[in-house]
C-alpha angles and dihedrals in degrees: 000000000000118000129214114200119198123185118199138185123166091336102126092134096051109026091084087064091057092047093047090052088055091050089052091054092050097046096041102039110006103078113148095013132108123230140202125198120205111186125178131193118196099211097293116201093208126062096276094130092052091049091050092049091050091052093047091051090057092044097056112153094023094102133040086211131017111188117193116199103185118172124202092208130040112258102170136258096282096054091049091046092054093045089052095047091050089056095052111118099175120087089227125042145159129215120221127185114231093245096049134075139219111246120243095259128104105273092187092064085065096048088052087067089067086083086073104024135043097216128024112202112207134192129239140198125220124227140177125238091263090059097256109148117224100240102177104124095212090059088076100049094113089048097057092040086076086078089067103032101091140135114355092359090056093052092048092048093049091048089054090059094248123176099247134117091029093136096035123140119217143154124279089235090077090065121088140163088263090057091047093049091051093050090051091062087076141049107209112017096073101142095038092050090046096054093040091058094041090056092044089056096037108034094167098056115145115232137180134183127226113202095213126096115251097164128047110210117211113220113218139161090253096053115117087226087065108090090213097051119117093236095052096093094049090047092053092047090054092050085055089052090053089055091046092053090054092045092054091054096042118106098190114088090209095055091043087058091048091051090048091054091049091048091053092047090065090071092069093045091071095050118119088218115092091206092054091047089057087070088073087078087072091065124110093248092057088049087059090048092049092052092050092047092052093048096045105022098136096047093045092053090048093050092049091054092046092050094051105029097045097047115024096087094047091048092047092051090047091054092048092051091052089046089056091051091051093046091051092050092049092049091050091047092051092049091050091049091051092051091050 
């Protein structure tokens, strides 16, 4: 069994896009397999739960199991994330935010690589609500750097709370109560905390990177990646806490100092001033990035172009097709409501 996990909060207008992209994967590439859907709602104040139930009613027979974890009160991303992961039955799974989509490529080709690797790091493309793909090559520098962040460098980068492996696919066996307990110390850094603890407990994990988008990230004003979003400050404080947790367990005085510098650098990341945010480039993590960029500049630039130029049109068209399906369903629902 393969499990799709979807986390939702006040996303009634967009969560059908995420669910439709899952249906596309199953019907196009999932023949002969069994699927579980785990979908959480973190106490949404809109009608997200009703929208989800309506979609599931139409998708009967698509999943062997469809587990709904609907909260009455908001508990935060991390609590919902852990609740969902504990409900996963499949050995392989992928987590999708309710406002994002799966790309139009065969996800199960990636999970097949778990026979050889422990964690498969995948790429993503960003898009706006209108379906415009973000095509600036430099936007995806940290994505393609996953090709070069391996071994000791990977462990150091993860310990510094770096934004990598967010869309990774891995086996359920890497999860443990210790991982869950660590994630629950936070509210917003669910995937970073998860991978940080996994690598702490399994320092010899085998990873690989696939330079093809498997998730399409929706850019919105509420996203923590948006420097003006309300949750940005909390998110940055929690990244600092990730560094602090590593610093408290670190025996080397040198690396404790490095972790302290990284922890302090998070203060400027939440600033509304662009000039102050530029100071984040003085942090230890960006020193790692700079070294990799110098050593592999030509290949990095090539990979950025390949990621964007080869895939943006296909991903845009995929989004537009799903948009048409959603629009048709909404129109039909409205007509039925008028008749009633």
